[in-house]
Tab-separated table of C-alpha atoms and ligand atoms in Angstrom:
chain	number	residue	atom	x	y	z
A	97	MET	CA	-3.060	0.056	-33.709
A	98	ALA	CA	-2.991	-1.020	-30.087
A	99	ARG	CA	-6.073	-0.403	-27.995
A	100	ASN	CA	-6.051	1.843	-24.966
A	101	LYS	CA	-5.625	0.102	-21.640
A	102	ILE	CA	-7.738	0.897	-18.623
A	103	ALA	CA	-6.630	-0.373	-15.231
A	104	LEU	CA	-9.177	-0.574	-12.440
A	105	ILE	CA	-7.466	-0.692	-9.059
A	106	GLY	CA	-10.144	-2.176	-6.831
A	107	SER	CA	-12.701	-4.589	-8.266
A	108	GLY	CA	-15.554	-4.170	-5.834
A	109	MET	CA	-18.959	-2.708	-6.633
A	110	ILE	CA	-17.718	0.410	-8.417
A	111	GLY	CA	-14.750	-1.423	-9.984
A	112	GLY	CA	-16.998	-4.065	-11.540
A	113	THR	CA	-19.424	-1.444	-12.864
A	114	LEU	CA	-16.517	0.563	-14.281
A	115	ALA	CA	-15.288	-2.530	-16.121
A	116	HIS	CA	-18.710	-3.170	-17.613
A	117	LEU	CA	-19.171	0.441	-18.757
A	118	ALA	CA	-15.631	0.739	-20.154
A	119	ALA	CA	-16.170	-2.483	-22.119
A	120	LEU	CA	-19.623	-1.513	-23.416
A	121	LYS	CA	-18.203	1.809	-24.613
A	122	GLU	CA	-15.136	0.071	-26.084
A	123	LEU	CA	-12.854	2.566	-24.334
A	124	GLY	CA	-10.029	0.036	-24.357
A	125	ASP	CA	-8.844	-3.268	-22.903
A	126	VAL	CA	-9.702	-3.542	-19.231
A	127	VAL	CA	-7.598	-4.910	-16.384
A	128	LEU	CA	-9.363	-5.452	-13.084
A	129	PHE	CA	-6.980	-5.517	-10.127
A	130	ASP	CA	-7.737	-6.361	-6.490
A	131	ILE	CA	-6.045	-7.929	-3.492
A	132	ALA	CA	-9.004	-10.316	-3.167
A	133	GLU	CA	-8.156	-13.422	-5.147
A	134	GLY	CA	-10.668	-14.572	-7.731
A	135	ILE	CA	-12.892	-11.475	-7.631
A	136	PRO	CA	-11.168	-9.526	-10.442
A	137	GLN	CA	-10.734	-12.711	-12.492
A	138	GLY	CA	-14.361	-13.709	-11.998
A	139	LYS	CA	-15.754	-10.288	-12.891
A	140	ALA	CA	-13.486	-10.030	-15.956
A	141	LEU	CA	-14.627	-13.425	-17.206
A	142	ASP	CA	-18.305	-12.695	-16.543
A	143	ILE	CA	-18.195	-9.388	-18.457
A	144	ALA	CA	-16.136	-10.964	-21.273
A	145	GLN	CA	-18.883	-13.551	-21.658
A	146	SER	CA	-21.385	-10.747	-22.295
A	147	ALA	CA	-19.284	-9.382	-25.183
A	148	PRO	CA	-20.768	-11.663	-27.858
A	149	VAL	CA	-24.268	-10.573	-26.818
A	150	ASP	CA	-23.507	-6.865	-26.691
A	151	GLY	CA	-20.960	-6.905	-29.501
A	152	PHE	CA	-17.895	-5.265	-27.996
A	153	ASP	CA	-14.329	-6.231	-28.804
A	154	VAL	CA	-12.135	-5.566	-25.820
A	155	GLU	CA	-10.020	-7.839	-23.699
A	156	LEU	CA	-10.874	-8.152	-20.013
A	157	THR	CA	-8.462	-9.636	-17.494
A	158	GLY	CA	-8.359	-9.945	-13.740
A	159	ALA	CA	-5.189	-9.777	-11.661
A	160	ASN	CA	-3.722	-9.721	-8.164
A	161	ASP	CA	-0.329	-8.474	-9.297
A	162	TYR	CA	0.424	-4.871	-10.185
A	163	ALA	CA	2.521	-5.993	-13.164
A	164	ALA	CA	-0.803	-6.540	-14.979
A	165	ILE	CA	-1.478	-2.778	-15.104
A	166	GLU	CA	1.752	-2.129	-17.013
A	167	GLY	CA	1.427	0.642	-19.587
A	168	ALA	CA	-2.166	1.573	-18.660
A	169	ASN	CA	-3.397	4.843	-20.163
A	170	VAL	CA	-5.968	5.339	-17.425
A	171	CYS	CA	-6.076	4.017	-13.846
A	172	ILE	CA	-9.277	4.339	-11.855
A	173	VAL	CA	-8.787	3.757	-8.138
A	174	THR	CA	-11.575	2.448	-5.904
A	175	ALA	CA	-9.388	0.262	-3.677
A	176	GLY	CA	-10.017	0.556	0.024
A	177	VAL	CA	-12.434	-0.297	2.746
A	178	PRO	CA	-15.793	1.332	3.393
A	179	ARG	CA	-16.806	2.628	6.813
A	180	LYS	CA	-18.232	-0.102	9.020
A	181	PRO	CA	-20.317	0.367	12.168
A	182	GLY	CA	-18.150	1.455	15.086
A	183	MET	CA	-15.422	2.781	12.818
A	184	SER	CA	-14.531	6.444	12.992
A	185	ARG	CA	-13.756	8.553	9.963
A	186	ASP	CA	-10.136	8.637	11.179
A	187	ASP	CA	-9.967	4.828	11.331
A	188	LEU	CA	-11.131	4.733	7.728
A	189	LEU	CA	-8.672	7.445	6.794
A	190	GLY	CA	-5.757	5.528	8.319
A	191	ILE	CA	-6.607	2.264	6.551
A	192	ASN	CA	-7.286	3.814	3.148
A	193	LEU	CA	-4.162	5.971	3.406
A	194	LYS	CA	-2.105	2.753	3.619
A	195	VAL	CA	-4.013	1.424	0.614
A	196	MET	CA	-3.159	4.628	-1.317
A	197	GLU	CA	0.508	4.107	-0.465
A	198	GLN	CA	0.444	0.636	-2.069
A	199	VAL	CA	-1.618	1.802	-5.037
A	200	GLY	CA	0.646	4.831	-5.558
A	201	ALA	CA	3.725	2.597	-5.608
A	202	GLY	CA	2.079	0.203	-8.092
A	203	ILE	CA	1.089	3.007	-10.459
A	204	LYS	CA	4.492	4.678	-10.171
A	205	LYS	CA	6.213	1.441	-11.147
A	206	TYR	CA	3.926	0.179	-13.901
A	207	ALA	CA	1.814	3.046	-15.239
A	208	PRO	CA	3.664	6.321	-14.673
A	209	ASN	CA	2.150	7.915	-17.789
A	210	ALA	CA	-1.456	7.154	-16.883
A	211	PHE	CA	-4.274	9.578	-16.158
A	212	VAL	CA	-5.288	8.576	-12.634
A	213	ILE	CA	-8.820	9.040	-11.348
A	214	CYS	CA	-9.252	8.444	-7.615
A	215	ILE	CA	-12.664	7.554	-6.183
A	216	THR	CA	-11.745	6.115	-2.758
A	217	ASN	CA	-13.092	7.999	0.258
A	218	PRO	CA	-12.439	10.329	2.002
A	219	LEU	CA	-11.974	11.500	-1.553
A	220	ASP	CA	-10.265	14.880	-1.357
A	221	ALA	CA	-7.626	13.619	1.076
A	222	MET	CA	-7.081	10.281	-0.670
A	223	VAL	CA	-6.472	11.838	-4.090
A	224	TRP	CA	-4.054	14.304	-2.505
A	225	ALA	CA	-2.146	11.462	-0.822
A	226	LEU	CA	-2.254	9.288	-3.957
A	227	GLN	CA	-0.619	12.032	-6.022
A	228	LYS	CA	2.160	12.344	-3.455
A	229	PHE	CA	2.685	8.582	-3.079
A	230	SER	CA	2.710	8.022	-6.849
A	231	GLY	CA	4.817	11.071	-7.715
A	232	LEU	CA	2.823	11.481	-10.946
A	233	PRO	CA	2.332	15.006	-12.329
A	234	LYS	CA	-0.416	16.860	-10.460
A	235	ASN	CA	-2.433	17.457	-13.624
A	236	MET	CA	-2.529	13.692	-14.248
A	237	VAL	CA	-4.054	12.780	-10.889
A	238	VAL	CA	-7.617	13.837	-10.203
A	239	GLY	CA	-10.487	12.936	-7.904
A	240	MET	CA	-14.029	12.025	-8.913
A	241	ALA	CA	-16.800	13.628	-6.888
A	242	GLY	CA	-18.056	16.747	-8.650
A	243	VAL	CA	-19.395	14.956	-11.714
A	244	LEU	CA	-21.381	12.649	-9.425
A	245	ASP	CA	-22.593	15.398	-7.098
A	246	SER	CA	-23.677	17.609	-9.991
A	247	SER	CA	-25.290	14.665	-11.758
A	248	ARG	CA	-27.360	14.007	-8.632
A	249	PHE	CA	-28.331	17.685	-8.549
A	250	ARG	CA	-29.260	17.555	-12.266
A	251	HIS	CA	-31.378	14.467	-11.751
A	252	PHE	CA	-33.335	16.038	-8.888
A	253	LEU	CA	-33.824	19.295	-10.831
A	254	ALA	CA	-34.954	17.561	-14.033
A	255	ASP	CA	-37.378	15.497	-11.985
A	256	GLU	CA	-38.736	18.573	-10.218
A	257	PHE	CA	-39.206	20.582	-13.432
A	258	ASP	CA	-40.305	17.614	-15.547
A	259	VAL	CA	-37.726	18.416	-18.239
A	260	SER	CA	-35.005	16.327	-19.833
A	261	VAL	CA	-31.863	15.735	-17.792
A	262	GLU	CA	-29.980	16.695	-20.945
A	263	ASP	CA	-31.148	20.292	-20.640
A	264	VAL	CA	-30.185	20.730	-17.004
A	265	THR	CA	-26.653	21.769	-16.147
A	266	ALA	CA	-25.508	22.025	-12.570
A	267	PHE	CA	-22.501	23.150	-10.700
A	268	VAL	CA	-21.160	21.749	-7.464
A	269	LEU	CA	-17.950	23.017	-5.887
A	270	GLY	CA	-15.876	22.185	-2.845
A	271	GLY	CA	-15.046	18.960	-1.063
A	272	HIS	CA	-17.003	15.750	-1.448
A	273	GLY	CA	-18.990	15.547	1.729
A	274	ASP	CA	-21.443	17.394	3.872
A	275	SER	CA	-19.778	20.686	3.041
A	276	MET	CA	-20.059	20.455	-0.755
A	277	VAL	CA	-21.297	23.656	-2.367
A	278	PRO	CA	-24.043	23.292	-4.999
A	279	LEU	CA	-24.136	26.642	-6.849
A	280	ALA	CA	-27.663	27.639	-7.848
A	281	ARG	CA	-26.475	30.738	-9.746
A	282	TYR	CA	-24.393	28.661	-12.132
A	283	SER	CA	-26.940	25.863	-12.532
A	284	THR	CA	-29.409	26.195	-15.383
A	285	VAL	CA	-32.224	24.758	-17.429
A	286	ALA	CA	-31.162	25.343	-21.049
A	287	GLY	CA	-29.130	28.352	-19.926
A	288	ILE	CA	-31.769	29.865	-17.587
A	289	PRO	CA	-30.132	30.149	-14.134
A	290	LEU	CA	-32.017	28.661	-11.171
A	291	PRO	CA	-32.594	32.043	-9.444
A	292	ASP	CA	-34.414	33.174	-12.633
A	293	LEU	CA	-36.518	30.021	-12.548
A	294	VAL	CA	-37.476	30.940	-8.968
A	295	LYS	CA	-38.591	34.374	-10.243
A	296	MET	CA	-40.491	32.682	-13.088
A	297	GLY	CA	-42.379	30.618	-10.517
A	298	TRP	CA	-40.976	27.228	-11.570
A	299	VAL	CA	-39.842	26.477	-8.040
A	300	SER	CA	-39.985	28.197	-4.659
A	301	LYS	CA	-36.833	29.235	-2.854
A	302	GLY	CA	-37.666	26.826	-0.042
A	303	ARG	CA	-38.183	23.872	-2.381
A	304	LEU	CA	-34.895	24.664	-4.143
A	305	GLU	CA	-33.153	24.634	-0.757
A	306	GLU	CA	-34.635	21.188	-0.092
A	307	ILE	CA	-33.288	19.912	-3.421
A	308	ILE	CA	-29.857	21.346	-2.639
A	309	GLN	CA	-29.863	19.625	0.748
A	310	ARG	CA	-30.949	16.336	-0.836
A	311	THR	CA	-27.979	16.676	-3.220
A	312	ARG	CA	-25.624	17.162	-0.266
A	313	ASP	CA	-27.104	14.065	1.368
A	314	GLY	CA	-27.176	12.132	-1.927
A	315	GLY	CA	-24.633	9.514	-0.911
A	316	ALA	CA	-26.161	8.939	2.539
A	317	GLU	CA	-29.656	8.520	1.062
A	318	ILE	CA	-28.417	5.603	-1.043
A	319	VAL	CA	-26.425	4.044	1.812
A	320	GLY	CA	-29.613	4.199	3.887
A	321	LEU	CA	-31.569	2.369	1.209
A	322	LEU	CA	-28.956	-0.251	0.346
A	323	LYS	CA	-28.196	-0.940	4.043
A	324	SER	CA	-24.789	-2.363	3.136
A	325	GLY	CA	-22.413	-0.661	0.733
A	326	SER	CA	-22.739	2.642	-1.072
A	327	ALA	CA	-23.726	3.935	-4.506
A	328	TYR	CA	-21.930	2.445	-7.490
A	329	TYR	CA	-23.820	2.949	-10.769
A	330	ALA	CA	-23.689	6.761	-10.816
A	331	PRO	CA	-20.156	6.968	-9.339
A	332	ALA	CA	-18.889	4.560	-12.026
A	333	ALA	CA	-20.670	6.431	-14.841
A	334	SER	CA	-19.172	9.695	-13.579
A	335	ALA	CA	-15.601	8.373	-13.544
A	336	ILE	CA	-16.051	6.856	-16.996
A	337	SER	CA	-17.053	10.280	-18.386
A	338	MET	CA	-13.774	11.662	-17.025
A	339	ALA	CA	-11.751	8.771	-18.496
A	340	GLU	CA	-13.468	9.254	-21.858
A	341	ALA	CA	-12.732	13.004	-21.822
A	342	PHE	CA	-9.042	12.160	-21.409
A	343	LEU	CA	-8.840	9.248	-23.867
A	344	LYS	CA	-10.714	11.123	-26.611
A	345	ASP	CA	-9.141	14.513	-25.831
A	346	LYS	CA	-12.655	15.923	-25.543
A	347	LYS	CA	-11.669	18.914	-23.404
A	348	ARG	CA	-14.851	18.569	-21.399
A	349	VAL	CA	-15.642	21.060	-18.679
A	350	LEU	CA	-16.157	18.861	-15.633
A	351	PRO	CA	-16.097	19.535	-11.902
A	352	CYS	CA	-13.336	17.429	-10.362
A	353	ALA	CA	-11.175	17.357	-7.280
A	354	ALA	CA	-8.137	19.006	-8.875
A	355	HIS	CA	-4.817	20.090	-7.440
A	356	LEU	CA	-4.876	23.791	-6.606
A	357	SER	CA	-1.715	25.857	-6.517
A	358	GLY	CA	-3.132	29.224	-5.570
A	359	GLN	CA	-6.429	29.181	-7.472
A	360	TYR	CA	-9.340	30.170	-5.239
A	361	GLY	CA	-6.672	31.126	-2.672
A	362	VAL	CA	-5.893	27.451	-1.999
A	363	LYS	CA	-2.386	25.986	-2.080
A	364	ASP	CA	-1.363	22.323	-2.399
A	365	MET	CA	-4.756	20.778	-1.838
A	366	TYR	CA	-7.265	18.894	-3.926
A	367	VAL	CA	-10.708	20.496	-3.926
A	368	GLY	CA	-13.697	20.242	-6.258
A	369	VAL	CA	-13.526	22.944	-8.923
A	370	PRO	CA	-14.506	23.238	-12.584
A	371	THR	CA	-11.755	21.899	-14.833
A	372	VAL	CA	-11.078	21.198	-18.500
A	373	ILE	CA	-10.178	17.540	-19.051
A	374	GLY	CA	-8.518	16.501	-22.282
A	375	GLY	CA	-5.547	14.556	-23.563
A	376	GLY	CA	-3.266	16.559	-21.272
A	377	GLY	CA	-5.163	15.467	-18.160
A	378	VAL	CA	-6.458	18.419	-16.165
A	379	GLU	CA	-5.614	21.058	-18.748
A	380	ARG	CA	-7.139	23.991	-16.930
A	381	VAL	CA	-8.692	24.929	-13.614
A	382	ILE	CA	-11.507	27.405	-14.192
A	383	GLU	CA	-11.742	30.141	-11.588
A	384	ILE	CA	-15.278	31.462	-11.400
A	385	ASP	CA	-16.476	34.481	-9.519
A	386	LEU	CA	-17.979	33.634	-6.158
A	387	ASN	CA	-20.185	35.997	-4.181
A	388	LYS	CA	-19.768	36.410	-0.425
A	389	SER	CA	-21.998	33.548	0.693
A	390	GLU	CA	-20.665	31.187	-1.981
A	391	LYS	CA	-17.087	32.051	-1.014
A	392	ASP	CA	-17.873	31.490	2.670
A	393	ALA	CA	-19.369	28.075	1.901
A	394	PHE	CA	-16.399	27.196	-0.337
A	395	ASP	CA	-13.891	28.263	2.331
A	396	LYS	CA	-15.713	26.175	4.942
A	397	SER	CA	-15.519	23.185	2.628
A	398	VAL	CA	-11.810	23.801	2.021
A	399	GLY	CA	-11.332	23.926	5.809
A	400	ALA	CA	-12.905	20.474	6.127
A	401	VAL	CA	-10.566	19.085	3.434
A	402	ALA	CA	-7.540	20.730	5.109
A	403	GLY	CA	-8.486	18.952	8.346
A	404	LEU	CA	-8.449	15.599	6.536
A	405	CYS	CA	-5.041	16.324	4.954
A	406	GLU	CA	-3.642	17.226	8.383
A	407	ALA	CA	-4.990	13.937	9.751
A	408	CYS	CA	-3.144	12.152	6.903
A	409	ILE	CA	0.123	13.911	7.735
A	410	ALA	CA	-0.276	12.934	11.401
A	411	ILE	CA	-0.456	9.284	10.296
A	412	ALA	CA	2.106	9.463	7.477
A	413	PRO	CA	4.606	12.260	8.198
A	414	ASN	CA	6.437	11.443	4.922
A	415	LEU	CA	3.569	13.015	2.968
B	627	TXD	O1	-17.953	10.230	-5.124
B	627	TXD	C1	-17.159	9.440	-4.713
B	627	TXD	N1	-15.860	9.679	-4.784
B	627	TXD	C2	-17.621	8.173	-4.111
B	627	TXD	C3	-16.673	7.410	-3.335
B	627	TXD	C4	-18.928	7.684	-4.309
B	627	TXD	C5	-19.275	6.439	-3.855
B	627	TXD	C6	-18.343	5.558	-3.147
B	627	TXD	N2	-17.083	6.147	-2.890
B	627	TXD	C7	-15.984	5.342	-2.352
B	627	TXD	O2	-15.481	4.497	-3.384
B	627	TXD	C8	-16.310	4.366	-1.246
B	627	TXD	O3	-16.401	5.033	-0.010
B	627	TXD	C9	-15.101	3.456	-1.310
B	627	TXD	O4	-13.989	4.037	-0.637
B	627	TXD	C10	-14.762	3.404	-2.794
B	627	TXD	C11	-15.106	2.095	-3.474
B	627	TXD	O5	-16.459	1.793	-3.329
B	627	TXD	P1	-17.028	0.337	-3.669
B	627	TXD	O6	-18.485	0.373	-3.422
B	627	TXD	O7	-16.518	-0.118	-4.991
B	627	TXD	O8	-16.310	-0.506	-2.511
B	627	TXD	P2	-16.052	-2.075	-2.421
B	627	TXD	O9	-17.117	-2.824	-3.155
B	627	TXD	O10	-15.806	-2.355	-0.986
B	627	TXD	O11	-14.687	-2.294	-3.248
B	627	TXD	C12	-13.443	-1.931	-2.756
B	627	TXD	C13	-12.456	-2.971	-3.234
B	627	TXD	C14	-12.689	-4.376	-2.652
B	627	TXD	O12	-12.874	-5.305	-3.700
B	627	TXD	C15	-11.401	-4.662	-1.862
B	627	TXD	O13	-10.981	-6.027	-1.917
B	627	TXD	C16	-10.416	-3.771	-2.580
B	627	TXD	O14	-11.138	-2.576	-2.862
B	627	TXD	N3	-9.218	-3.459	-1.805
B	627	TXD	C17	-8.004	-3.330	-2.390
B	627	TXD	N4	-7.623	-3.417	-3.682
B	627	TXD	C18	-6.309	-3.264	-3.928
B	627	TXD	N5	-5.390	-2.978	-2.979
B	627	TXD	C19	-5.746	-2.877	-1.676
B	627	TXD	N6	-4.844	-2.609	-0.745
B	627	TXD	C20	-7.107	-3.054	-1.341
B	627	TXD	N7	-7.801	-3.021	-0.176
B	627	TXD	C21	-9.089	-3.275	-0.476
């Protein structure tokens, strides 16, 4: 029986970590792809040389040609450039949009049946453009942000309450960015919603607000500490959980940037919502009840994503 094949488009910090995790978990053979020559080959060889120590049997290869991703079951896209000093968000958007055009063409040609997980920023707009450039079914192209954002929220909550991270569930909706919407009402410790924990005296309302704000600023906090580059361990782990849900048909309920066609009143946009991920890709978008303030925050976040999509169309009218 042939192994699954996982193609990593972009072999930078997240790409390399993805390759290591996918290999350790024996999710399948791994192909690292990048335009930088030597980087994907070097990382593939380095990780392959750890296989005898850790005892995993997967093949790792590095490539600069899209033909190497042929027949991949999963493609995880991190290709692009990060924001550098003096660069506006629009500059970044323009450059990464061109990258998505190339990546979309490569996937369309060599891996049209793959489940595609986009990580490149600005996430909600890039995944939207990648789906259009690749022409793959909308349920097979998804963006990673919600798993990471809710994992950050869970970490902070578990730390605050001094309980296991395993017993904390958290819910984050909306776009990946300043306007993300962490939902306290749907976040729990072993099923006890956060507002109840406030009533039980576990945490004050003010402190909970601080934790929510720290979650929103989670990416920036790490950028500030690292000085160059952004987070990569938790983003890679988050994308791997999505790939695993697909490859093992686990039907996990995960928040992802999914294509909406009317759900939550949103049409033809990718926004962070709870989904079911299994062998059919995004098998379901779960529509939860939002109260007035949650809906307002969600709509504001959707507005921010719509602005990014419009900026994409201004650059690439063929979208
Ligand atoms: O939650 C989330 N979605 C995110 C997103 C969390 C953290 C970081 N997030 C974004 O992921 C970040 O803003 C970046 O846009 C991506 C990738 O982050 P990473 O830290 O891995 O960036 P690197 O190390 O700069 O790697 C990017 C690689 C690098 O090796 C380039 O040579 C390559 O992308 N690159 C390309 N590969 C293929 N094709 C093209 N055109 C290309 N251009 C650059």
